[in-house]
Amino acid sequence: MANILVIHGPNLNLLGIREPEIYGRTTLEEINTGINNIARQYGAEAICFQSNSEGEIINIIHRESKNVECIILNPGAYTHYSIAIADAIKAVNVPAIEVHLSNIFGREEFRQRSVIAPAVVGQISGFGSFSYQLAVYAALNIIKERENK
Ligand code: DQA
């Protein structure tokens, strides 16, 4: 069975109440349920984590990447400056997808740059909680393509 690692970065534990006009009213728990429903439909399993700390996110990537075929990551504000998280993704050699609820390219200038982007296969940004569901389909497709090689 394919495993997908899902990591939610800082402040995403507050989804539902955090700036709902930007991030919507769906809670993190509801997002994780939606992710798992799609993954299971296709015979995969999603392993979901949330952390507010950069070091812990890196530790999760190191530890869990051994057991997964793909990583889905919303690095939160770390998107814009964490070279350490980008390096961790490159180091583990597991394909990764970057996800954002908001369209980071339509927001403040400092949010329009992702230092994570060069380390991932692709980015999904701007579809609210549905961004995660799109990311699961992308992950399943990456896994299927790799199996067929
Ligand atoms: C975010 C966008 C980031 O700029 C912000 O710091 C977040 C959430 C998003 O999902 O839209 O925490 O990653």
Tab-separated table of C-alpha atoms and ligand atoms in Angstrom:
chain	number	residue	atom	x	y	z
A	1	MET	CA	0.000	0.000	0.000
A	2	ALA	CA	1.294	3.484	-0.849
A	3	ASN	CA	1.836	5.912	2.000
A	4	ILE	CA	1.621	9.690	1.674
A	5	LEU	CA	3.186	11.930	4.316
A	6	VAL	CA	1.228	15.144	4.929
A	7	ILE	CA	2.865	17.945	6.925
A	8	HIS	CA	1.041	21.087	7.984
A	9	GLY	CA	3.332	23.881	9.147
A	10	PRO	CA	2.978	26.717	11.664
A	11	ASN	CA	-0.402	28.179	12.616
A	12	LEU	CA	-2.316	25.678	10.508
A	13	ASN	CA	-3.571	24.025	13.716
A	14	LEU	CA	-5.740	27.156	14.007
A	15	LEU	CA	-7.507	26.675	10.679
A	16	GLY	CA	-11.211	27.358	11.051
A	17	ILE	CA	-10.662	30.362	13.303
A	18	ARG	CA	-7.470	31.831	11.813
A	19	GLU	CA	-8.210	34.692	9.373
A	20	PRO	CA	-11.167	32.785	7.848
A	21	GLU	CA	-11.541	35.383	5.087
A	22	ILE	CA	-8.140	34.184	3.786
A	23	TYR	CA	-7.928	30.564	4.902
A	24	GLY	CA	-11.595	29.543	5.077
A	25	ARG	CA	-13.567	27.901	7.865
A	26	THR	CA	-12.536	24.276	7.342
A	27	THR	CA	-10.605	22.921	10.326
A	28	LEU	CA	-7.361	20.979	10.092
A	29	GLU	CA	-9.154	17.862	11.302
A	30	GLU	CA	-11.702	18.195	8.484
A	31	ILE	CA	-8.892	18.701	5.969
A	32	ASN	CA	-7.125	15.554	7.204
A	33	THR	CA	-10.361	13.574	6.979
A	34	GLY	CA	-10.838	14.746	3.369
A	35	ILE	CA	-7.248	13.795	2.525
A	36	ASN	CA	-7.623	10.338	3.996
A	37	ASN	CA	-10.968	9.703	2.319
A	38	ILE	CA	-9.434	10.284	-1.121
A	39	ALA	CA	-6.218	8.381	-0.325
A	40	ARG	CA	-8.155	5.329	0.902
A	41	GLN	CA	-10.420	5.337	-2.153
A	42	TYR	CA	-7.252	4.692	-4.155
A	43	GLY	CA	-5.746	2.153	-1.763
A	44	ALA	CA	-3.283	4.592	-0.192
A	45	GLU	CA	-2.831	5.831	3.366
A	46	ALA	CA	-2.104	9.416	4.458
A	47	ILE	CA	-0.002	10.006	7.567
A	48	CYS	CA	-0.732	13.543	8.794
A	49	PHE	CA	1.333	15.782	11.100
A	50	GLN	CA	1.162	19.412	12.154
A	51	SER	CA	3.998	21.329	13.750
A	52	ASN	CA	4.700	24.938	14.624
A	53	SER	CA	8.436	24.377	14.738
A	54	GLU	CA	10.947	24.280	11.897
A	55	GLY	CA	13.220	21.676	13.542
A	56	GLU	CA	10.297	19.339	14.199
A	57	ILE	CA	9.137	19.594	10.578
A	58	ILE	CA	12.666	18.664	9.475
A	59	ASN	CA	12.745	15.746	11.927
A	60	ILE	CA	9.386	14.501	10.624
A	61	ILE	CA	10.674	14.667	7.031
A	62	HIS	CA	13.831	12.731	7.985
A	63	ARG	CA	12.031	10.114	10.056
A	64	GLU	CA	8.841	9.505	8.070
A	65	SER	CA	10.274	9.765	4.560
A	66	LYS	CA	11.643	6.227	4.944
A	67	ASN	CA	8.068	4.905	5.029
A	68	VAL	CA	6.360	7.015	2.345
A	69	GLU	CA	6.203	7.309	-1.441
A	70	CYS	CA	5.279	11.008	-1.573
A	71	ILE	CA	5.204	14.094	0.679
A	72	ILE	CA	2.522	16.805	0.734
A	73	LEU	CA	3.722	19.879	2.593
A	74	ASN	CA	2.196	23.220	3.514
A	75	PRO	CA	5.182	24.937	5.128
A	76	GLY	CA	3.117	27.988	6.225
A	77	ALA	CA	5.310	31.061	6.664
A	78	TYR	CA	8.433	28.848	6.444
A	79	THR	CA	7.644	28.707	2.725
A	80	HIS	CA	9.179	32.102	2.345
A	81	TYR	CA	12.478	31.657	4.166
A	82	SER	CA	13.263	28.131	5.377
A	83	ILE	CA	16.246	26.941	3.378
A	84	ALA	CA	16.549	24.222	6.041
A	85	ILE	CA	13.156	22.697	5.139
A	86	ALA	CA	13.958	22.937	1.412
A	87	ASP	CA	17.270	21.162	2.088
A	88	ALA	CA	15.514	18.441	4.110
A	89	ILE	CA	13.152	17.699	1.201
A	90	LYS	CA	16.072	17.504	-1.220
A	91	ALA	CA	18.019	15.311	1.203
A	92	VAL	CA	15.430	12.550	1.529
A	93	ASN	CA	14.860	12.034	-2.167
A	94	VAL	CA	11.087	11.506	-1.917
A	95	PRO	CA	8.894	13.465	-4.373
A	96	ALA	CA	7.132	16.335	-2.627
A	97	ILE	CA	4.208	18.628	-3.405
A	98	GLU	CA	3.901	22.135	-1.933
A	99	VAL	CA	0.392	23.213	-0.945
A	100	HIS	CA	-1.136	26.546	0.002
A	101	LEU	CA	-4.706	27.375	0.872
A	102	SER	CA	-4.329	30.971	-0.318
A	103	ASN	CA	-2.931	32.105	-3.654
A	104	ILE	CA	0.477	33.205	-2.391
A	105	PHE	CA	1.193	34.922	-5.726
A	106	GLY	CA	-1.751	37.284	-5.248
A	107	ARG	CA	-0.758	38.362	-1.748
A	108	GLU	CA	1.928	40.534	-0.096
A	109	GLU	CA	5.244	40.640	-1.941
A	110	PHE	CA	7.060	38.678	0.782
A	111	ARG	CA	4.626	35.762	0.293
A	112	GLN	CA	5.104	35.627	-3.460
A	113	ARG	CA	8.462	33.898	-3.168
A	114	SER	CA	8.778	30.263	-2.112
A	115	VAL	CA	12.235	28.959	-1.234
A	116	ILE	CA	10.633	25.494	-1.050
A	117	ALA	CA	9.477	25.494	-4.701
A	118	PRO	CA	12.830	24.396	-6.225
A	119	ALA	CA	12.799	21.303	-3.986
A	120	VAL	CA	9.325	20.037	-4.960
A	121	VAL	CA	7.719	18.459	-8.018
A	122	GLY	CA	5.042	21.164	-8.121
A	123	GLN	CA	2.903	23.589	-6.205
A	124	ILE	CA	-0.852	23.921	-5.618
A	125	SER	CA	-1.929	27.319	-4.351
A	126	GLY	CA	-5.169	29.210	-3.965
A	127	PHE	CA	-7.983	26.663	-3.791
A	128	GLY	CA	-8.622	26.840	-0.053
A	129	SER	CA	-8.938	23.470	1.668
A	130	PHE	CA	-9.520	21.905	-1.774
A	131	SER	CA	-5.798	22.570	-2.497
A	132	TYR	CA	-5.045	19.570	-0.276
A	133	GLN	CA	-7.448	17.305	-2.143
A	134	LEU	CA	-5.848	18.335	-5.445
A	135	ALA	CA	-2.471	17.552	-3.888
A	136	VAL	CA	-3.613	14.035	-2.978
A	137	TYR	CA	-4.617	13.380	-6.606
A	138	ALA	CA	-1.236	14.739	-7.728
A	139	ALA	CA	0.553	12.520	-5.204
A	140	LEU	CA	-1.380	9.422	-6.335
A	141	ASN	CA	-0.468	10.226	-9.923
A	142	ILE	CA	3.232	10.644	-9.081
A	143	ILE	CA	3.194	7.307	-7.233
A	144	LYS	CA	1.430	5.549	-10.118
A	145	GLU	CA	3.847	6.947	-12.702
A	146	ARG	CA	6.841	5.835	-10.629
A	147	GLU	CA	5.389	2.329	-10.242
A	148	ASN	CA	5.012	2.053	-14.015
A	149	LYS	CA	8.657	2.952	-14.676
B	1	DQA	C1	-0.019	29.574	3.638
B	1	DQA	C2	0.518	30.894	3.059
B	1	DQA	C3	1.646	31.430	3.907
B	1	DQA	O1	2.120	32.666	3.383
B	1	DQA	C4	1.180	31.668	5.343
B	1	DQA	O2	2.257	32.097	6.134
B	1	DQA	C5	0.519	30.470	5.921
B	1	DQA	C6	-0.417	29.713	5.101
B	1	DQA	C7	-1.265	29.061	2.871
B	1	DQA	O3	-1.602	27.909	3.042
B	1	DQA	O4	-1.914	29.846	2.158
B	1	DQA	O5	0.677	30.161	7.079
B	1	DQA	O6	0.982	28.580	3.503
